[in-house]
Short mmCIF file of C-alpha atoms in Angstrom, two decimals:
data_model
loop_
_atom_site.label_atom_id
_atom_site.label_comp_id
_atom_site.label_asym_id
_atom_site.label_seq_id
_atom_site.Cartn_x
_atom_site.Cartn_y
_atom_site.Cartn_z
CA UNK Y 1 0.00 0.00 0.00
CA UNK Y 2 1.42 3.66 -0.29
CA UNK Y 3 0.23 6.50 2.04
CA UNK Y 4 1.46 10.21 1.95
CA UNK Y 5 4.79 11.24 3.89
CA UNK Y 6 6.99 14.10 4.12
CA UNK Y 7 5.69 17.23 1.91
CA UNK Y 8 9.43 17.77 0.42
CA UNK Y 9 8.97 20.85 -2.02
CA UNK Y 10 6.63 22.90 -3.62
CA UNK Y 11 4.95 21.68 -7.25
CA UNK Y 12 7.50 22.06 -10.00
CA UNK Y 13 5.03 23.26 -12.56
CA UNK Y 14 1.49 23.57 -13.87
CA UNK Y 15 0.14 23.38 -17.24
CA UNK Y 16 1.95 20.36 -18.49
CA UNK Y 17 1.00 18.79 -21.80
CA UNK Y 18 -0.80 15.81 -22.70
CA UNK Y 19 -1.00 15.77 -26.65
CA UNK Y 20 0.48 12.13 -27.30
CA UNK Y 21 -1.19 8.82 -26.36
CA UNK Y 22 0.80 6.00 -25.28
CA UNK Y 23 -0.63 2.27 -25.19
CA UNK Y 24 -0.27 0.28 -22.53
CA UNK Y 25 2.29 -1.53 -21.99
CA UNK Y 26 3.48 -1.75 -25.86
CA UNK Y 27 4.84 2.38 -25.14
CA UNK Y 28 6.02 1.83 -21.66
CA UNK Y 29 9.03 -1.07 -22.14
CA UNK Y 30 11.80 1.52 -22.76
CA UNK Y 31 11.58 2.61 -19.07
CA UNK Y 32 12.78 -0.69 -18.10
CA UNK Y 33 16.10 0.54 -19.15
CA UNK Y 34 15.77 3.39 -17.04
CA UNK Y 35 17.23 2.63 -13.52
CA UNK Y 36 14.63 4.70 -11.01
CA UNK Y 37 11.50 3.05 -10.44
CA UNK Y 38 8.40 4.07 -12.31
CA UNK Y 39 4.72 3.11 -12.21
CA UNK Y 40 1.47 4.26 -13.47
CA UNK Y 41 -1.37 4.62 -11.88
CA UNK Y 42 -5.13 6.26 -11.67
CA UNK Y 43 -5.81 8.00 -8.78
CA UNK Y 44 -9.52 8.05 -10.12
CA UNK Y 45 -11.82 8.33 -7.22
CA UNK Y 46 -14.09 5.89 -8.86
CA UNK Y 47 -11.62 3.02 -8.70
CA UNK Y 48 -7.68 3.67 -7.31
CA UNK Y 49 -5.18 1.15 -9.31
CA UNK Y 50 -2.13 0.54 -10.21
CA UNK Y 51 -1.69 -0.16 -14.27
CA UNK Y 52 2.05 -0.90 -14.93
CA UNK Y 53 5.53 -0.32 -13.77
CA UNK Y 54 9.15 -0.93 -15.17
CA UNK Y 55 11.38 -3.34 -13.71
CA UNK Y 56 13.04 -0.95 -11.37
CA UNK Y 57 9.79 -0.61 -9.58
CA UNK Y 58 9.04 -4.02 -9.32
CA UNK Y 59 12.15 -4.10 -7.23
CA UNK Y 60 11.81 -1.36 -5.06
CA UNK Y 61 8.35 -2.61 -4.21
CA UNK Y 62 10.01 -6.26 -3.50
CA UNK Y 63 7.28 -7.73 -6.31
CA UNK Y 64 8.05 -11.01 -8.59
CA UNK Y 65 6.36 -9.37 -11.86
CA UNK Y 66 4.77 -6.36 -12.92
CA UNK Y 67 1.51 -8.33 -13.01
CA UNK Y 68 2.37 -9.06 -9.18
CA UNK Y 69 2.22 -5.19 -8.34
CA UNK Y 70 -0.50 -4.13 -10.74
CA UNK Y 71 -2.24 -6.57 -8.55
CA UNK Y 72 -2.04 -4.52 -5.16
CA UNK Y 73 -4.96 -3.94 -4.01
CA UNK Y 74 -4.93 0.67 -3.36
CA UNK Y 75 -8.80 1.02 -3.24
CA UNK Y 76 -10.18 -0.79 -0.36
CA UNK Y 77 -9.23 -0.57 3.59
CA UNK Y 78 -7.76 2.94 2.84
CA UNK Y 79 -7.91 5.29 5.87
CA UNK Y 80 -9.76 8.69 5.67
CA UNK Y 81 -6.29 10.54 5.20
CA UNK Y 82 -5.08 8.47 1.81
CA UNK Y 83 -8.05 8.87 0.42
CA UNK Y 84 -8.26 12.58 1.11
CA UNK Y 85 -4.53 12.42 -0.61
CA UNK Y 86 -4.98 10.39 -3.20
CA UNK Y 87 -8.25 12.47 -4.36
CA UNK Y 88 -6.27 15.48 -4.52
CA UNK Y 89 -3.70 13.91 -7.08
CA UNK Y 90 -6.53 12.93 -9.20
CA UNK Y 91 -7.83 16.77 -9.38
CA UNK Y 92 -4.27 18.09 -9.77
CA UNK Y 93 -2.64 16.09 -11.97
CA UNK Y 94 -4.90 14.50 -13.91
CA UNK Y 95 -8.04 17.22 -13.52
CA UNK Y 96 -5.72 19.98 -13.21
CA UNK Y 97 -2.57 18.53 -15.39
CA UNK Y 98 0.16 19.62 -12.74
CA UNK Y 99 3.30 17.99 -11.69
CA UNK Y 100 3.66 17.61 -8.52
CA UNK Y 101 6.60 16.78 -6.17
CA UNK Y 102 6.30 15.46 -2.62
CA UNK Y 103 8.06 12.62 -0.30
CA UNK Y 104 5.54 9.38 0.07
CA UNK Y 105 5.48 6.27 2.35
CA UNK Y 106 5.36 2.95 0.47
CA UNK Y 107 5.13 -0.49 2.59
CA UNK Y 108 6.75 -3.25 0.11
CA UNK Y 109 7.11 -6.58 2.46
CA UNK Y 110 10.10 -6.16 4.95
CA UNK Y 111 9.47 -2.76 6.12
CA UNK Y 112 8.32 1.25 5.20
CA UNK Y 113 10.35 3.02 2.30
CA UNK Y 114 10.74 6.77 2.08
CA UNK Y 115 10.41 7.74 -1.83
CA UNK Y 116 10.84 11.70 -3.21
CA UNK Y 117 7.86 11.59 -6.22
CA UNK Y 118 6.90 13.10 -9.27
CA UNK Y 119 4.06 13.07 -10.35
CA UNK Y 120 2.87 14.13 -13.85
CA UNK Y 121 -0.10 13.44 -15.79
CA UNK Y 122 0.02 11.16 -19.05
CA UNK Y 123 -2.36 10.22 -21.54
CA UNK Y 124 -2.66 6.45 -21.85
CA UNK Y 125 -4.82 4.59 -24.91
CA UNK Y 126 -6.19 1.38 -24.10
CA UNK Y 127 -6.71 -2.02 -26.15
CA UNK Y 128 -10.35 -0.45 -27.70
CA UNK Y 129 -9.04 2.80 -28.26
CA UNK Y 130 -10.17 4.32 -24.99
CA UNK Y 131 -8.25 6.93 -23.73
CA UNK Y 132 -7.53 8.54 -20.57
CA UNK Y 133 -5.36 11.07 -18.11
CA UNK Y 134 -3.47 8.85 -15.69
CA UNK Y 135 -0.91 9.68 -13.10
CA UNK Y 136 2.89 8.30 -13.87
CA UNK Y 137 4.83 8.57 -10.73
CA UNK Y 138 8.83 8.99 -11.08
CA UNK Y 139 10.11 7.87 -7.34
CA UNK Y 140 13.70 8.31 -6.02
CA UNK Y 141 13.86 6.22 -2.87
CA UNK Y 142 15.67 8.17 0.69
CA UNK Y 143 18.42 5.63 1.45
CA UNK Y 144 18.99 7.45 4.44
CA UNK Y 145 15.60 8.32 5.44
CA UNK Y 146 15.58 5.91 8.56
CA UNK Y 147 19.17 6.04 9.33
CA UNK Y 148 19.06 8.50 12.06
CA UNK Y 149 16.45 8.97 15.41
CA UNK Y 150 15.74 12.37 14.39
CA UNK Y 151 15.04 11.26 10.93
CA UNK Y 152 12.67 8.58 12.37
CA UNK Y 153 11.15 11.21 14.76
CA UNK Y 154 10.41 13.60 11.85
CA UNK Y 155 8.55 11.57 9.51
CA UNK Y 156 6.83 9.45 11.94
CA UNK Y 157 5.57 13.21 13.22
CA UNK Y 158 4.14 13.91 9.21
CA UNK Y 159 2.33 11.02 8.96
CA UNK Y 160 0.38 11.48 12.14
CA UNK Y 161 -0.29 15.34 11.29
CA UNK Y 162 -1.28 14.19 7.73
CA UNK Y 163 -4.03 11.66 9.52
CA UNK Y 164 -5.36 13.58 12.18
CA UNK Y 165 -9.15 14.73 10.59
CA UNK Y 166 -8.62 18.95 12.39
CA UNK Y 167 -7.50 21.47 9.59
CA UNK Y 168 -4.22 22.61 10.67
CA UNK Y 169 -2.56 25.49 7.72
CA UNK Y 170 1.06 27.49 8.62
CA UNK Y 171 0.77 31.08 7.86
CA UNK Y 172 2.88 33.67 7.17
CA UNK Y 173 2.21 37.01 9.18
CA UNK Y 174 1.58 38.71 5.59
CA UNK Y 175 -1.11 35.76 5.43
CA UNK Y 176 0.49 33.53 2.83
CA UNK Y 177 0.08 29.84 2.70
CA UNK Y 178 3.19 28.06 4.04
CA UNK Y 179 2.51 24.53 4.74
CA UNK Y 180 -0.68 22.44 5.38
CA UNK Y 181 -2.00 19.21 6.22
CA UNK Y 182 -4.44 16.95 4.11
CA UNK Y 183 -7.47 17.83 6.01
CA UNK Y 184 -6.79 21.55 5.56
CA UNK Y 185 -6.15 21.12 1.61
CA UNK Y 186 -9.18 18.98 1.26
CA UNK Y 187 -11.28 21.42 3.40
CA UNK Y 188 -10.01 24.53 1.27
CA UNK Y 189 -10.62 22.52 -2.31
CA UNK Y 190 -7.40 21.68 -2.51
CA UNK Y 191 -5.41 24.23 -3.59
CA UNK Y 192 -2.71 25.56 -1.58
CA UNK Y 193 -1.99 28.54 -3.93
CA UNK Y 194 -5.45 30.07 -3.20
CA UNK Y 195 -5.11 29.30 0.87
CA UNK Y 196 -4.80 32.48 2.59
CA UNK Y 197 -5.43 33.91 6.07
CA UNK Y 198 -8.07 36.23 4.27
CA UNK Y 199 -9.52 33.19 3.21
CA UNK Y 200 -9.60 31.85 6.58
CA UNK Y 201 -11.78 34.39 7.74
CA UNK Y 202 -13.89 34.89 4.35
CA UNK Y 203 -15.13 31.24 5.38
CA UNK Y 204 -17.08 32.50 8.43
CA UNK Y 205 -20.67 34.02 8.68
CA UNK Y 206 -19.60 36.87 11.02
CA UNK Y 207 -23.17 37.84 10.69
CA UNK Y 208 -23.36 34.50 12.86
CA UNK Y 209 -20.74 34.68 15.70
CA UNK Y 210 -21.06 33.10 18.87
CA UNK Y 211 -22.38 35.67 21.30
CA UNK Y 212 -20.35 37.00 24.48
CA UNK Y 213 -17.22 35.97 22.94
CA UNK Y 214 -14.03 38.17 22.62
CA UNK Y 215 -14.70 38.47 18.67
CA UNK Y 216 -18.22 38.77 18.49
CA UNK Y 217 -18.08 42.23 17.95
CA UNK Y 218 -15.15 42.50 16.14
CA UNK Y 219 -14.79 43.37 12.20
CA UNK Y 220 -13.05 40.65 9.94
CA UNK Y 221 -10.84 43.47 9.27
CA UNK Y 222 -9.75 44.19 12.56
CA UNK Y 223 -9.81 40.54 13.60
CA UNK Y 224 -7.29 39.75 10.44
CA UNK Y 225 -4.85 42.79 11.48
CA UNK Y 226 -4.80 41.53 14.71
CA UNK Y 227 -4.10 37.81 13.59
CA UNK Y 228 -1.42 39.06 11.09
CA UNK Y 229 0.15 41.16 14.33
CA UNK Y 230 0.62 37.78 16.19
CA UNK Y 231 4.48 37.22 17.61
CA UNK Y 232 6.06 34.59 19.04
CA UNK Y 233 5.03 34.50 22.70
CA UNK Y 234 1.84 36.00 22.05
CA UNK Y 235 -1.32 34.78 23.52
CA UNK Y 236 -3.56 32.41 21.25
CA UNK Y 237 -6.76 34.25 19.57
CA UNK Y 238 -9.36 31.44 20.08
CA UNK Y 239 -12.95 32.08 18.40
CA UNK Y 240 -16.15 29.99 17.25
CA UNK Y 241 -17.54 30.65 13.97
CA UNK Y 242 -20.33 29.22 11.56
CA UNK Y 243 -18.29 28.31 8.27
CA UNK Y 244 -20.26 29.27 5.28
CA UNK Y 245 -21.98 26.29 3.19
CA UNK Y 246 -19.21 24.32 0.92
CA UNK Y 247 -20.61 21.86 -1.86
CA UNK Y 248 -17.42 20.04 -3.17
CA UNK Y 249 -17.97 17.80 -6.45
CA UNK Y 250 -17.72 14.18 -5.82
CA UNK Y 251 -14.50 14.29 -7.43
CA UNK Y 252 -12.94 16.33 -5.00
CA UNK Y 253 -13.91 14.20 -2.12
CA UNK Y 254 -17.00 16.29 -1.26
CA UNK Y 255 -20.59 16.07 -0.44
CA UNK Y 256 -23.61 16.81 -3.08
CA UNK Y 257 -25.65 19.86 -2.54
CA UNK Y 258 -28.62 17.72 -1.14
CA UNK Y 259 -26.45 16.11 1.52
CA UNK Y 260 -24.47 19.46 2.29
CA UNK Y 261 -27.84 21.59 3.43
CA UNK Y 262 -28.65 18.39 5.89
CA UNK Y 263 -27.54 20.00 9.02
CA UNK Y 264 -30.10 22.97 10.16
CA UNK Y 265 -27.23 24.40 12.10
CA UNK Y 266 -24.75 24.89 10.09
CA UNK Y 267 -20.91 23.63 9.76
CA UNK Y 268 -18.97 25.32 12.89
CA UNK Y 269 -15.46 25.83 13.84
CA UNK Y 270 -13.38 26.16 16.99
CA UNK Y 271 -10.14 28.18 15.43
CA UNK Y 272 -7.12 28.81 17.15
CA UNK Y 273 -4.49 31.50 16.12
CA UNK Y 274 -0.92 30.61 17.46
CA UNK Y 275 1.85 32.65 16.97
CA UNK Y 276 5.41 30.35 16.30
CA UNK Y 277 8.26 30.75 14.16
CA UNK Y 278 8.68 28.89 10.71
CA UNK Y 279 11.30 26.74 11.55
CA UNK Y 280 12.81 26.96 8.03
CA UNK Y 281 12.50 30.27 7.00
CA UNK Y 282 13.28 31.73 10.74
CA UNK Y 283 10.38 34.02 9.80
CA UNK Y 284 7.20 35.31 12.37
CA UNK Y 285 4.23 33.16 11.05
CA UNK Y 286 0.37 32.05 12.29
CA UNK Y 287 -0.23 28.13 12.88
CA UNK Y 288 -4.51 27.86 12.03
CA UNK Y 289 -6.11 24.86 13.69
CA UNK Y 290 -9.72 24.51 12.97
CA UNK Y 291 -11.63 21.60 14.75
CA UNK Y 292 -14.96 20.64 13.66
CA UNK Y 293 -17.77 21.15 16.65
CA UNK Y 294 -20.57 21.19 14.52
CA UNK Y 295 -22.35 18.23 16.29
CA UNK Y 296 -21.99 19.70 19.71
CA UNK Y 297 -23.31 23.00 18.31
CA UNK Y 298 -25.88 21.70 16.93
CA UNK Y 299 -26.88 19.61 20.25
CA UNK Y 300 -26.86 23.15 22.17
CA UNK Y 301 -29.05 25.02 19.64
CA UNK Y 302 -31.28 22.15 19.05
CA UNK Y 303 -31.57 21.85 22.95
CA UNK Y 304 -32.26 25.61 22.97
CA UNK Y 305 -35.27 25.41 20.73
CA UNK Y 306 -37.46 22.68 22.88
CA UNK Y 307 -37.03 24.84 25.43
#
């Protein structure tokens, strides 16, 4: 199975390509001359495979055949966070057509493997002239990814930030996006370019605050200067807000419109504004946790009315 690791850069570049189709396998033999390990896959919410790979791959993934890999089961058993990962490579790269680059997990027999990815979108043709975008992954296994305790530490700490259901987004004190987990990604459809801390706050019905709290009265405008004025050491700006209504396609992971307009009370948020430091950068920047408290909301207004 493969699950999502380390993030380990930013995407390379958007736009790419996809004029040619190449037929499966008949096209794909020449990478088994290549020496990194590359498969192929469709990250199609519909039904996650795997469709080929080139020799190098079947050894990195400790398989007897390419038929033995293409095999793996990726669809069923997967946890709330792969699927929330694996959705958003469908709609990037091949929705979208970007390349992207990040650091996955992948659990061949004998223990996990760290592997840096690219991921670019290809246009396959299959045996009745069917075509389709697919995903071909490029991976460059981390020899030394487990070497070290701190190493160990590090991406053992991803992988449980990438699974935890909360939103949780890095800031900069300008309000750029830094870094953000799965949940956050999926919550904000996805794409990290258009993730700001004015978007943050656009999400919220201020006309809907929670009375007697510290922001109730408060402008977005004022609340966002005041967020963006956050240094380390700082106390924590903690608020309750009604999210507005979000109808995500299928595609993307999300509810139908039906579905979405279920709860009378809304979609709420506990958000918490810390201040900390980018610990790459060295810069001032805003960690965003958002936990879902919609059902206990709910429970208190719906307790309200019988009275």
């Amino acid at each position: 199975a493969e699950s999502g690791g380390v993030e380990a850069r930013e995407d390379r570049m958007a736009g790419a390509v996809c004029t040619r189709a190449y037929r499966l396998p008949e096209d794909m033999t020449i990478l088994d001359e290549v020496d990194l390990p590359v498969w192929i896959a469709t990250f199609n919410p519909q039904l996650v495979r795997f469709l080929w790979c080139n020799r190098a791959n079947v050894e990195l993934w400790r398989k007897g055949s390419v038929e033995e890999f293409v095999g793996i089961d990726v669809h069923t058993n997967r946890s709330d966070a792969v699927i929330k990962i694996m959705t958003e490579t469908y709609v990037r790269v091949q929705q979208r057509l970007e390349v992207m680059e990040c650091r996955r997990s992948i659990f061949p027999p004998g223990g996990a493997i760290q592997v840096d990815c690219t991921l670019s979108p290809l246009r396959v043709i299959y045996d009745g002239g069917k075509e389709e975008i697919v995903t071909m992954v490029t991976g460059r296994p981390v020899r030394d990814a487990q070497m070290s305790d701190g190493n160990v530490e590090v991406n053992r700490s991803h992988e449980m930030l990438r699974h935890i259901p909360m939103i949780a987004a890095l800031y900069s004190v300008t309000g750029g996006h830094i870094q953000s987990n799965t949940t956050a990604k999926q919550y904000y459809v996805g794409d990290t370019s258009e993730m700001t801390l004015e978007k943050v706050i656009g999400s919220c019905m201020w006309e809907e605050q929670e009375e007697g709290l510290e922001e109730a009265q408060e402008s977005p405008e004022a609340l966002l200067a005041r967020i963006k004025a956050l240094r380390l050491g700082d106390a924590t700006i903690k608020m309750l807000a009604r999210k507005h209504p979000r109808v995500l396609s299928a595609q993307q992971g999300g509810a139908d419109e039906k579905s979405a307009s279920r709860d009378p009370f809304g979609r709420w948020h506990e958000i918490s504004f810390i201040p900390t430091i980018d610990n790459v950068t060295g810069g001032d920047s805003v960690m965003v946790v958002e936990v879902d408290v919609s059902l206990l909301e709910g429970a208190k207004r719906a307790e309200v009315q019988l009275r």
